[in-house]
Amino acid sequence: MKKPTVLALKRKKGEHLAMLTAYDFPTARLVAEAGVDLILVGDSLGMVVLGYDSTVPVTVDDMVHHTRAARRGAPDAFLIADMPFLSYASVEQALQSAARLMKDAGADSVKVEGGVEVAPIVEALVTAGVPVLGHVGLTPQTASALGGYRLQGKDEASVRRIVDGAVALEKAGCWGVVLELVPAELAKLVTNRIGIPTIGIGAGAHCDGQVLVFHDVVGLFSGFTPTFVKRYTEAGEAIRDAVKRYADEVRSGAFPAREQSFSIDAEVLRRLYGTLSLRPRHRDGLPDEALFFLRVLDLVGEQEVELRQIARLGGGALHHHARYRAELLRQVRFRFFELRGAEAQLGRRRRARRARRRYRPAGIARLRHPELLHECRAQLRVGYLRGNLVDHLRKRGAPAQL
Ligand code: KIV
């Protein structure tokens, strides 16, 4: 979508403009791809992204940081950046803040909160060439002075303040005005009274446009959700569920599976390293424990298993002794867990021999079996295993020095 000019936006009075907040690269990209008309990097980010309980602590630096990210996600969108609390208390300060948001961060317009009292600041900004969106009704930066986050424009004085504010903002040069948390009738009155677009939030259906906070719309914010918000999806629940499944799969060993791993042609490794019962030079510097297991693996003829496992670790793995050792330990533990299990199950020596024969070829495939691996890790301590292993190998004629 082509980015509108400020003049074009003013002329959209009477059209239904869809505006949504976004505070970072991925959300701005999603929001732009979905085709909203305007993106607001609101200082609501203080609450929904930074975890503050109001917008007051948000700084110009915060806004620049997030506006830049949003701009990268939506390079062609009309991007409005909020001027945070006390960043436009004087004309000079307002110009400096706006310069940072537009020149450093890439905003197309800024938004300021307040009515008649901020009109001189707006005028100075507009005169300097800064497009300004106004904001009246509930103004979150000064919510405390307004009695909290509550409906505004209920009594005559409050209605007058809001109408006068909107009129003053138009006069000062705003291209549009946000109306927040006001009765629908009042929003209609203001919309009919001024010649620039009104953009409502909790202000009923008569405004020229609507804005909501992204996190409210998609169900990402677990704090207070106002009643005027419509939640279109429960992304928070979907994310929680996805993360839980990921963590479960990591713990069970189901992730990463073969599809998420890389391998190298076994022949390449064989050419480089021979059989992976390692050549002496590759054993240099390996810890004693790893050397012990390497010798064990040589003796029980596990070259094939080693080769495949090391191939799975990638080409550099041979030089990463810690990882290599862990992998070897894993293999040996697993194999002997299997044999032990089979022996215990069948009880008799004769049958145990049969079991060994039966289980050995299955070793490679079963290495990936998450439950067995898990149980194997849980049950076998290295020392215990080592003792059993040595006994076992000696019985099978292994050299005494093992
Ligand atoms: O900060 C913000 O997100 C806003 C909108 C709620 C209008 O000001």
PDB file of C-alpha atoms in Angstrom, residues 236-345:
ATOM      1  CA  GLY A 236      -1.101 -15.547  24.139  1.00  0.00           C
ATOM      2  CA  GLU A 237      -2.655 -18.956  24.697  1.00  0.00           C
ATOM      3  CA  ALA A 238      -1.356 -20.266  21.386  1.00  0.00           C
ATOM      4  CA  ILE A 239       2.168 -19.080  22.255  1.00  0.00           C
ATOM      5  CA  ARG A 240       2.058 -20.558  25.749  1.00  0.00           C
ATOM      6  CA  ASP A 241       0.943 -23.888  24.344  1.00  0.00           C
ATOM      7  CA  ALA A 242       3.630 -23.876  21.637  1.00  0.00           C
ATOM      8  CA  VAL A 243       6.392 -23.039  24.126  1.00  0.00           C
ATOM      9  CA  LYS A 244       5.233 -25.746  26.513  1.00  0.00           C
ATOM     10  CA  ARG A 245       5.304 -28.338  23.740  1.00  0.00           C
ATOM     11  CA  TYR A 246       8.795 -27.195  22.719  1.00  0.00           C
ATOM     12  CA  ALA A 247      10.117 -27.495  26.273  1.00  0.00           C
ATOM     13  CA  ASP A 248       8.487 -30.925  26.690  1.00  0.00           C
ATOM     14  CA  GLU A 249      10.034 -32.135  23.451  1.00  0.00           C
ATOM     15  CA  VAL A 250      13.488 -30.856  24.387  1.00  0.00           C
ATOM     16  CA  ARG A 251      13.259 -32.687  27.704  1.00  0.00           C
ATOM     17  CA  SER A 252      11.990 -35.899  26.151  1.00  0.00           C
ATOM     18  CA  GLY A 253      14.569 -35.776  23.340  1.00  0.00           C
ATOM     19  CA  ALA A 254      11.912 -35.627  20.607  1.00  0.00           C
ATOM     20  CA  PHE A 255      13.339 -32.270  19.445  1.00  0.00           C
ATOM     21  CA  PRO A 256      15.454 -31.873  17.402  1.00  0.00           C
ATOM     22  CA  ALA A 257      14.429 -34.771  15.163  1.00  0.00           C
ATOM     23  CA  ARG A 258      16.249 -35.828  12.050  1.00  0.00           C
ATOM     24  CA  GLU A 259      14.414 -33.169  10.002  1.00  0.00           C
ATOM     25  CA  GLN A 260      15.810 -30.409  12.208  1.00  0.00           C
ATOM     26  CA  SER A 261      19.386 -31.765  12.123  1.00  0.00           C
ATOM     27  CA  PHE A 262      22.146 -31.633   9.567  1.00  0.00           C
ATOM     28  CA  SER A 263      24.302 -34.507   8.481  1.00  0.00           C
ATOM     29  CA  ILE A 264      27.387 -35.069   6.456  1.00  0.00           C
ATOM     30  CA  ASP A 265      27.975 -37.869   4.013  1.00  0.00           C
ATOM     31  CA  ALA A 266      29.416 -40.759   5.995  1.00  0.00           C
ATOM     32  CA  GLU A 267      31.874 -41.489   3.220  1.00  0.00           C
ATOM     33  CA  VAL A 268      33.384 -38.009   3.557  1.00  0.00           C
ATOM     34  CA  LEU A 269      34.019 -38.611   7.224  1.00  0.00           C
ATOM     35  CA  ARG A 270      35.372 -42.049   6.555  1.00  0.00           C
ATOM     36  CA  ARG A 271      37.830 -40.632   4.026  1.00  0.00           C
ATOM     37  CA  LEU A 272      38.914 -37.924   6.424  1.00  0.00           C
ATOM     38  CA  TYR A 273      39.144 -39.921   9.603  1.00  0.00           C
ATOM     39  CA  GLY A 274      39.133 -43.565   8.620  1.00  0.00           C
ATOM     40  CA  THR A 275      36.912 -45.609  10.883  1.00  0.00           C
ATOM     41  CA  LEU A 276      35.944 -43.460  13.736  1.00  0.00           C
ATOM     42  CA  SER A 277      37.548 -45.582  16.295  1.00  0.00           C
ATOM     43  CA  LEU A 278      39.787 -42.547  16.321  1.00  0.00           C
ATOM     44  CA  ARG A 279      43.268 -42.436  15.023  1.00  0.00           C
ATOM     45  CA  PRO A 280      45.752 -41.684  17.753  1.00  0.00           C
ATOM     46  CA  ARG A 281      46.273 -38.058  16.762  1.00  0.00           C
ATOM     47  CA  HIS A 282      42.582 -37.351  17.225  1.00  0.00           C
ATOM     48  CA  ARG A 283      42.749 -38.748  20.683  1.00  0.00           C
ATOM     49  CA  ASP A 284      45.322 -36.175  21.778  1.00  0.00           C
ATOM     50  CA  GLY A 285      44.053 -34.117  24.632  1.00  0.00           C
ATOM     51  CA  LEU A 286      40.894 -36.120  25.213  1.00  0.00           C
ATOM     52  CA  PRO A 287      40.087 -36.559  28.879  1.00  0.00           C
ATOM     53  CA  ASP A 288      40.852 -39.949  30.459  1.00  0.00           C
ATOM     54  CA  GLU A 289      37.252 -40.790  30.775  1.00  0.00           C
ATOM     55  CA  ALA A 290      36.618 -40.230  27.097  1.00  0.00           C
ATOM     56  CA  LEU A 291      39.688 -42.304  26.197  1.00  0.00           C
ATOM     57  CA  PHE A 292      38.347 -45.098  28.327  1.00  0.00           C
ATOM     58  CA  PHE A 293      35.061 -45.040  26.506  1.00  0.00           C
ATOM     59  CA  LEU A 294      36.759 -44.819  23.169  1.00  0.00           C
ATOM     60  CA  ARG A 295      38.640 -48.011  23.961  1.00  0.00           C
ATOM     61  CA  VAL A 296      35.446 -49.606  25.098  1.00  0.00           C
ATOM     62  CA  LEU A 297      33.788 -48.643  21.898  1.00  0.00           C
ATOM     63  CA  ASP A 298      36.665 -50.084  19.897  1.00  0.00           C
ATOM     64  CA  LEU A 299      36.350 -53.347  21.753  1.00  0.00           C
ATOM     65  CA  VAL A 300      32.641 -53.754  21.385  1.00  0.00           C
ATOM     66  CA  GLY A 301      32.875 -52.906  17.722  1.00  0.00           C
ATOM     67  CA  GLU A 302      30.828 -49.745  17.782  1.00  0.00           C
ATOM     68  CA  GLN A 303      32.603 -47.980  14.948  1.00  0.00           C
ATOM     69  CA  GLU A 304      29.458 -47.757  12.950  1.00  0.00           C
ATOM     70  CA  VAL A 305      27.514 -46.214  15.772  1.00  0.00           C
ATOM     71  CA  GLU A 306      30.303 -43.768  16.424  1.00  0.00           C
ATOM     72  CA  LEU A 307      30.521 -42.769  12.823  1.00  0.00           C
ATOM     73  CA  ARG A 308      26.849 -42.047  12.570  1.00  0.00           C
ATOM     74  CA  GLN A 309      26.699 -40.201  15.805  1.00  0.00           C
ATOM     75  CA  ILE A 310      29.681 -38.066  15.013  1.00  0.00           C
ATOM     76  CA  ALA A 311      28.317 -37.370  11.573  1.00  0.00           C
ATOM     77  CA  ARG A 312      25.194 -36.133  13.297  1.00  0.00           C
ATOM     78  CA  LEU A 313      27.242 -33.741  15.403  1.00  0.00           C
ATOM     79  CA  GLY A 314      28.729 -32.114  12.322  1.00  0.00           C
ATOM     80  CA  GLY A 315      32.202 -31.835  10.893  1.00  0.00           C
ATOM     81  CA  GLY A 316      33.783 -29.807  13.684  1.00  0.00           C
ATOM     82  CA  ALA A 317      32.641 -32.139  16.406  1.00  0.00           C
ATOM     83  CA  LEU A 318      35.833 -34.120  16.577  1.00  0.00           C
ATOM     84  CA  HIS A 319      37.610 -31.095  17.855  1.00  0.00           C
ATOM     85  CA  HIS A 320      35.020 -30.293  20.475  1.00  0.00           C
ATOM     86  CA  HIS A 321      36.019 -32.785  23.049  1.00  0.00           C
ATOM     87  CA  ALA A 322      33.363 -31.945  25.568  1.00  0.00           C
ATOM     88  CA  ARG A 323      30.531 -32.557  23.148  1.00  0.00           C
ATOM     89  CA  TYR A 324      32.235 -35.562  21.693  1.00  0.00           C
ATOM     90  CA  ARG A 325      32.727 -37.084  25.085  1.00  0.00           C
ATOM     91  CA  ALA A 326      29.132 -36.454  26.063  1.00  0.00           C
ATOM     92  CA  GLU A 327      27.970 -38.177  22.932  1.00  0.00           C
ATOM     93  CA  LEU A 328      30.182 -41.181  23.543  1.00  0.00           C
ATOM     94  CA  LEU A 329      29.001 -41.473  27.098  1.00  0.00           C
ATOM     95  CA  ARG A 330      25.469 -41.325  25.884  1.00  0.00           C
ATOM     96  CA  GLN A 331      26.034 -44.158  23.452  1.00  0.00           C
ATOM     97  CA  VAL A 332      27.760 -46.415  25.915  1.00  0.00           C
ATOM     98  CA  ARG A 333      25.212 -45.814  28.615  1.00  0.00           C
ATOM     99  CA  PHE A 334      22.450 -46.527  26.272  1.00  0.00           C
ATOM    100  CA  ARG A 335      23.902 -49.737  24.929  1.00  0.00           C
ATOM    101  CA  PHE A 336      24.522 -51.182  28.346  1.00  0.00           C
ATOM    102  CA  PHE A 337      21.251 -50.093  29.662  1.00  0.00           C
ATOM    103  CA  GLU A 338      19.706 -52.125  26.883  1.00  0.00           C
ATOM    104  CA  LEU A 339      21.803 -55.160  27.583  1.00  0.00           C
ATOM    105  CA  ARG A 340      21.258 -54.954  31.278  1.00  0.00           C
ATOM    106  CA  GLY A 341      17.558 -54.504  30.776  1.00  0.00           C
ATOM    107  CA  ALA A 342      17.391 -57.482  28.513  1.00  0.00           C
ATOM    108  CA  GLU A 343      19.378 -59.624  30.923  1.00  0.00           C
ATOM    109  CA  ALA A 344      17.263 -58.667  33.851  1.00  0.00           C
ATOM    110  CA  GLN A 345      14.166 -59.310  31.918  1.00  0.00           C
TER     111      GLN A 345
END
